[in-house]
mmCIF file of C-alpha atoms in Angstrom:
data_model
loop_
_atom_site.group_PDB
_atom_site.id
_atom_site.type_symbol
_atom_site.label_atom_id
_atom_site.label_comp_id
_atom_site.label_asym_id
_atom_site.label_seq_id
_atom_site.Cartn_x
_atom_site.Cartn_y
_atom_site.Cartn_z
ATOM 1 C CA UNK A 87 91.816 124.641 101.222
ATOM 2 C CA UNK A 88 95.211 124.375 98.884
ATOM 3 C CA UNK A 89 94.375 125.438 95.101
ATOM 4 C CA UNK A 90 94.447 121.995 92.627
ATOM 5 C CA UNK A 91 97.391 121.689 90.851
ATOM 6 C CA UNK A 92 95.170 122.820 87.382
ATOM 7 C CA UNK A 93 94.234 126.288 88.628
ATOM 8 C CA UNK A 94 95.749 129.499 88.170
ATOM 9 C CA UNK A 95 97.277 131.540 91.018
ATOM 10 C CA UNK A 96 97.492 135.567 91.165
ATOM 11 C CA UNK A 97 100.977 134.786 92.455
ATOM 12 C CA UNK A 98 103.795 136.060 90.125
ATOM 13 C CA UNK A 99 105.117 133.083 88.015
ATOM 14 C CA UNK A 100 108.792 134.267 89.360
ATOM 15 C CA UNK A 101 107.806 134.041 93.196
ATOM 16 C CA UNK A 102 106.340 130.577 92.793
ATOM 17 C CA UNK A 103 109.889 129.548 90.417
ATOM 18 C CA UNK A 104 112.162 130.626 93.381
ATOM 19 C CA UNK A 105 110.111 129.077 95.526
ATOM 20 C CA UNK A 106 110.011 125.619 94.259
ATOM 21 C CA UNK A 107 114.070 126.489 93.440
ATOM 22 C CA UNK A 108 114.905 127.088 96.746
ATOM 23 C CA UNK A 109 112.449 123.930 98.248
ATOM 24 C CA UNK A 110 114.959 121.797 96.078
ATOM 25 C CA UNK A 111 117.765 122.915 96.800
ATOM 26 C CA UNK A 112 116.969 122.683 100.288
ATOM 27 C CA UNK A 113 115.919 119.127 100.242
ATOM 28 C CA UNK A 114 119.170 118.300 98.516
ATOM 29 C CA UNK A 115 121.759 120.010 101.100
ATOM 30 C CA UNK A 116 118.808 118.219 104.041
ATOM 31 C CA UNK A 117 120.260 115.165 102.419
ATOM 32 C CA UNK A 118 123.576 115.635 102.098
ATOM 33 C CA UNK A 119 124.294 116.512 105.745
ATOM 34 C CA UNK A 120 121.479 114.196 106.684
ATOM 35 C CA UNK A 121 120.705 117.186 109.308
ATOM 36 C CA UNK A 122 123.448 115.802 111.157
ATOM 37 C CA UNK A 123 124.376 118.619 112.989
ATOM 38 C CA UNK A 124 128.025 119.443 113.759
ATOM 39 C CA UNK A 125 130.441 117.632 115.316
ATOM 40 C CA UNK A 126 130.891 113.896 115.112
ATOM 41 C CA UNK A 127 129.549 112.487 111.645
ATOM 42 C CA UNK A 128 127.972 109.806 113.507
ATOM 43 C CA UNK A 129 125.469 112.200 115.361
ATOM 44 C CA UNK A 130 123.347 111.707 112.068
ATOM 45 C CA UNK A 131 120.534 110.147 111.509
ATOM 46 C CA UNK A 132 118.384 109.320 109.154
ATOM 47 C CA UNK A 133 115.172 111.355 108.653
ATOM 48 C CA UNK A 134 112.841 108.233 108.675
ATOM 49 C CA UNK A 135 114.289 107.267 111.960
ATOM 50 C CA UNK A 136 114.962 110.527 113.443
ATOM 51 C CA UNK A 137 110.667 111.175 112.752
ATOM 52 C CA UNK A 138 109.776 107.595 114.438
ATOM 53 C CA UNK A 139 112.071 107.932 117.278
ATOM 54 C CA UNK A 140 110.278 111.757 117.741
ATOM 55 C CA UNK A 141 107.165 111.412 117.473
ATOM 56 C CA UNK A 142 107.239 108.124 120.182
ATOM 57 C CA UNK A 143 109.372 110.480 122.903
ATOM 58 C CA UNK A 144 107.232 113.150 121.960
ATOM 59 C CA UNK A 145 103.539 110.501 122.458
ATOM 60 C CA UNK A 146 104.624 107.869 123.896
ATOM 61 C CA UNK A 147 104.321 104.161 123.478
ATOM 62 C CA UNK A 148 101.747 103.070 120.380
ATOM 63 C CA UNK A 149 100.902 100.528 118.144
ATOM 64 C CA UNK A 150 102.156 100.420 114.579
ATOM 65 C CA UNK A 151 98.618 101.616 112.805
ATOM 66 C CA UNK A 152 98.300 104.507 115.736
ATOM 67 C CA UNK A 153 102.068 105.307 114.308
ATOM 68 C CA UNK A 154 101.174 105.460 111.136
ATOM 69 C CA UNK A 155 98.064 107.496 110.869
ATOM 70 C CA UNK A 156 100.051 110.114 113.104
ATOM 71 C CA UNK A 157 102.945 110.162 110.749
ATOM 72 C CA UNK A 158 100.483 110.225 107.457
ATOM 73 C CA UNK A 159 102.296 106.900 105.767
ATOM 74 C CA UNK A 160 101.178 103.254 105.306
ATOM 75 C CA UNK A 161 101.657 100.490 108.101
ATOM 76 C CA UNK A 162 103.800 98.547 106.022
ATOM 77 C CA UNK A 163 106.396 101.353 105.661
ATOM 78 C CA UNK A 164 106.572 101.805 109.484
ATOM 79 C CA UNK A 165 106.561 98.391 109.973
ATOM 80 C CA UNK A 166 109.509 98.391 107.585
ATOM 81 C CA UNK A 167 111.044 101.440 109.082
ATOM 82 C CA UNK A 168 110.703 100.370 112.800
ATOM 83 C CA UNK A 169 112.801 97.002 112.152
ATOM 84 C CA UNK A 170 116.422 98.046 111.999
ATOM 85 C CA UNK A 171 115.629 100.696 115.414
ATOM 86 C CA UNK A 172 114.328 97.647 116.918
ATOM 87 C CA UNK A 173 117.335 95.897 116.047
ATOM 88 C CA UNK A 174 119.761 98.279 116.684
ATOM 89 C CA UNK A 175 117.329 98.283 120.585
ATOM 90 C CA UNK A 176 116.438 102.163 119.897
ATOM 91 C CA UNK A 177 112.917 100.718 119.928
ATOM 92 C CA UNK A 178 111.684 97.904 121.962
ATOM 93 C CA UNK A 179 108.450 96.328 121.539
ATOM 94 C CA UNK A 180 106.167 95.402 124.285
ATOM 95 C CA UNK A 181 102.663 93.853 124.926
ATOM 96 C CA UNK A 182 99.807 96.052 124.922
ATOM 97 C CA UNK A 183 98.928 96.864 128.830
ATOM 98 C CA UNK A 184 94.985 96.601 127.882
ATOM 99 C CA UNK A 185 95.685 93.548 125.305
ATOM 100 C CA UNK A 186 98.490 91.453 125.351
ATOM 101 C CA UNK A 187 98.246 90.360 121.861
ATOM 102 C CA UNK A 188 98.484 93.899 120.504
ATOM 103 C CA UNK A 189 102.618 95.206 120.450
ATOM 104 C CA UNK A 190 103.110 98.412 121.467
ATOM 105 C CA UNK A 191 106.532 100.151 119.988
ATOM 106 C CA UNK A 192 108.632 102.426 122.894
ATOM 107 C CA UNK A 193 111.317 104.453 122.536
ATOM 108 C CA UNK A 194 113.921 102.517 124.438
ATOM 109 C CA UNK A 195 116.532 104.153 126.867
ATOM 110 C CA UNK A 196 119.148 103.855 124.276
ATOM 111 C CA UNK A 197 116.756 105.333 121.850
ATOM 112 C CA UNK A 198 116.062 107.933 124.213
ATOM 113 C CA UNK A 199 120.032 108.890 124.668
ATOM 114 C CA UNK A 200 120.918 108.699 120.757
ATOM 115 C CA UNK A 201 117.721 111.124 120.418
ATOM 116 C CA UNK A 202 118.863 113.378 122.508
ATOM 117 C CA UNK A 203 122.625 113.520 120.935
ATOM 118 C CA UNK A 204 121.013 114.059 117.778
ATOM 119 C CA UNK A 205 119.016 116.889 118.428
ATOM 120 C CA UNK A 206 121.252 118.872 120.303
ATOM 121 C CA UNK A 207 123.724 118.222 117.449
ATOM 122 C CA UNK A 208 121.180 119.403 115.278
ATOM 123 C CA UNK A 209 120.350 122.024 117.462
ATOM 124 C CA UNK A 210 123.733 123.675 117.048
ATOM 125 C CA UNK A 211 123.611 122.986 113.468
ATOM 126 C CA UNK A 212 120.641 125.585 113.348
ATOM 127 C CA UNK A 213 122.430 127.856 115.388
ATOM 128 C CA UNK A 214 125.131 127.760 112.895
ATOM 129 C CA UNK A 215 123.233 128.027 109.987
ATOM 130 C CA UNK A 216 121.065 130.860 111.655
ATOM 131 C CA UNK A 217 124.041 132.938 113.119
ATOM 132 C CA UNK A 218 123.192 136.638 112.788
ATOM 133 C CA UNK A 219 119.809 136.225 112.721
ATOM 134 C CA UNK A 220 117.820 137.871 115.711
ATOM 135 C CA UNK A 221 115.575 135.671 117.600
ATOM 136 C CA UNK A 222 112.426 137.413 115.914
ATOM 137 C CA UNK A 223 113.744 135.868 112.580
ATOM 138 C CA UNK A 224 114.255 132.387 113.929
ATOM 139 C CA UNK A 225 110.750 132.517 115.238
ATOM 140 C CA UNK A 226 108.864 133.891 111.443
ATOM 141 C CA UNK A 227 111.178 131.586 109.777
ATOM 142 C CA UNK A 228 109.780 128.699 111.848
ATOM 143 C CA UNK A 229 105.835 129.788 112.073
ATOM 144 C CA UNK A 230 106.713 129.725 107.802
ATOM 145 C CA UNK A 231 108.468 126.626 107.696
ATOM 146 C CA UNK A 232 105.392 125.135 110.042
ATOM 147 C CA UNK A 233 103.274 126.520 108.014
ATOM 148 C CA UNK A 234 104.464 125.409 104.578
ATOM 149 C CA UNK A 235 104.824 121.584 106.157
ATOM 150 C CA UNK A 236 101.884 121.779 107.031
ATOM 151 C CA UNK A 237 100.056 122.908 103.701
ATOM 152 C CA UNK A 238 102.253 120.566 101.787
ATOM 153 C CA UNK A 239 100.868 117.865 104.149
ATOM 154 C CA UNK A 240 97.214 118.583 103.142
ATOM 155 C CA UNK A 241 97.830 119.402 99.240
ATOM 156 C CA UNK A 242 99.405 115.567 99.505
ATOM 157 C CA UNK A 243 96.576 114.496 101.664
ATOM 158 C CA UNK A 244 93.776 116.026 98.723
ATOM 159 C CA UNK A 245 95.834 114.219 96.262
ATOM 160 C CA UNK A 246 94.560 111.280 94.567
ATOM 161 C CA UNK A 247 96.713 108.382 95.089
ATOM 162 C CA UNK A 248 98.046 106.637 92.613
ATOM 163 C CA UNK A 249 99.394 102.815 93.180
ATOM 164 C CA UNK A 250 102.432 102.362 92.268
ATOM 165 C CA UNK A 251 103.840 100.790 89.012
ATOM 166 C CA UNK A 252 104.181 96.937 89.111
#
C-alpha cells in the first residue's frame, strides 16, 4: 500500500529530491523527442495514441468503456482520443459480434503497420540511449521502471479526485 502524501518516510530527504529531479527531467526530454525513436521525425507519435493503438494490438478489439477502465482514464477522454486515429483509419470501428448496437474499436491494418514502425524506431532509440549497458542492466532498469509505473498508478488510483475547476 503507497504511504499518503502527509506521512513521513525513513527515506533520506536527498534520495527522494533526486528522485523526483530526475522523474522531471525525464518526462521533459519523453516530450521533447516524443519517444520518437531515430530516424525519420515522422516515426513519432504521440504518447496518447501510441498507448491506444498498444494496448488494442496487444487485447484486441473492445469497446470504448472496456478501453478505458484498462487504460485507468475516463470514457470521454478515449472517446476524444480515439477520433483523430479513426480518422486518420489507424482505428476502425465495427459492430459488436454479440450486439450490433455496441461499437467495438480495432486496430486497423494501417494502424497495425504505423505501430510497428514506431516501435522498432523506438526500439533503436533504447538501444541508443542504453549503449554500454549489459543486458542484466536493461533488464533491472525495466523490472524498476515497471515497478515505479506501476506504484505511481496505484498512489493516483488512492487519490481522491478532485473535479476540475469550472
Amino acid at each position: 500500500m503507497p504511504t499518503p502524501p502527509d506521512m513521513t518516510t525513513d527515506l533520506a530527504p536527498g534520495v527522494l529530491d533526486t528522485l523526483q529531479h530526475q522523474v522531471a527531467v525525464f518526462a521533459r526530454r519523453a516530450e521533447q523527442t516524443r519517444l520518437g525513436g531515430v530516424g525519420r521525425i515522422h516515426n513519432s507519435m504521440d504518447r496518447a495514441a501510441y498507448l491506444l493503438l498498444n494496448r488494442l494490438d496487444q487485447e484486441g478489439p473492445m469497446g470504448v468503456k472496456a478501453l478505458a477502465a484498462g487504460m485507468g482514464i475516463d470514457s470521454s477522454t478515449v472517446t476524444r482520443q480515439v477520433a483523430p486515429l479513426v480518422d486518420t483509419g489507424l482505428v476502425k470501428r465495427t459492430s459488436h459480434p454479440e450486439d450490433g448496437r455496441a461499437v467495438v474499436l480495432q486496430l486497423s491494418p494501417r494502424g497495425k503497420a504505423r505501430l510497428d514502425e514506431v516501435r522498432a524506431s523506438r526500439r533503436q532509440l533504447m538501444e541508443l540511449c542504453t549503449e554500454g549497458w549489459t543486458e542484466e542492466e536493461r533488464a533491472v532498469f525495466c523490472t524498476l521502471l515497471t515497478r515505479f509505473n506501476s506504484a505511481l498508478s496505484d498512489v493516483h488510483s488512492a487519490l481522491p479526485q478532485v473535479p476540475p475547476a469550472s
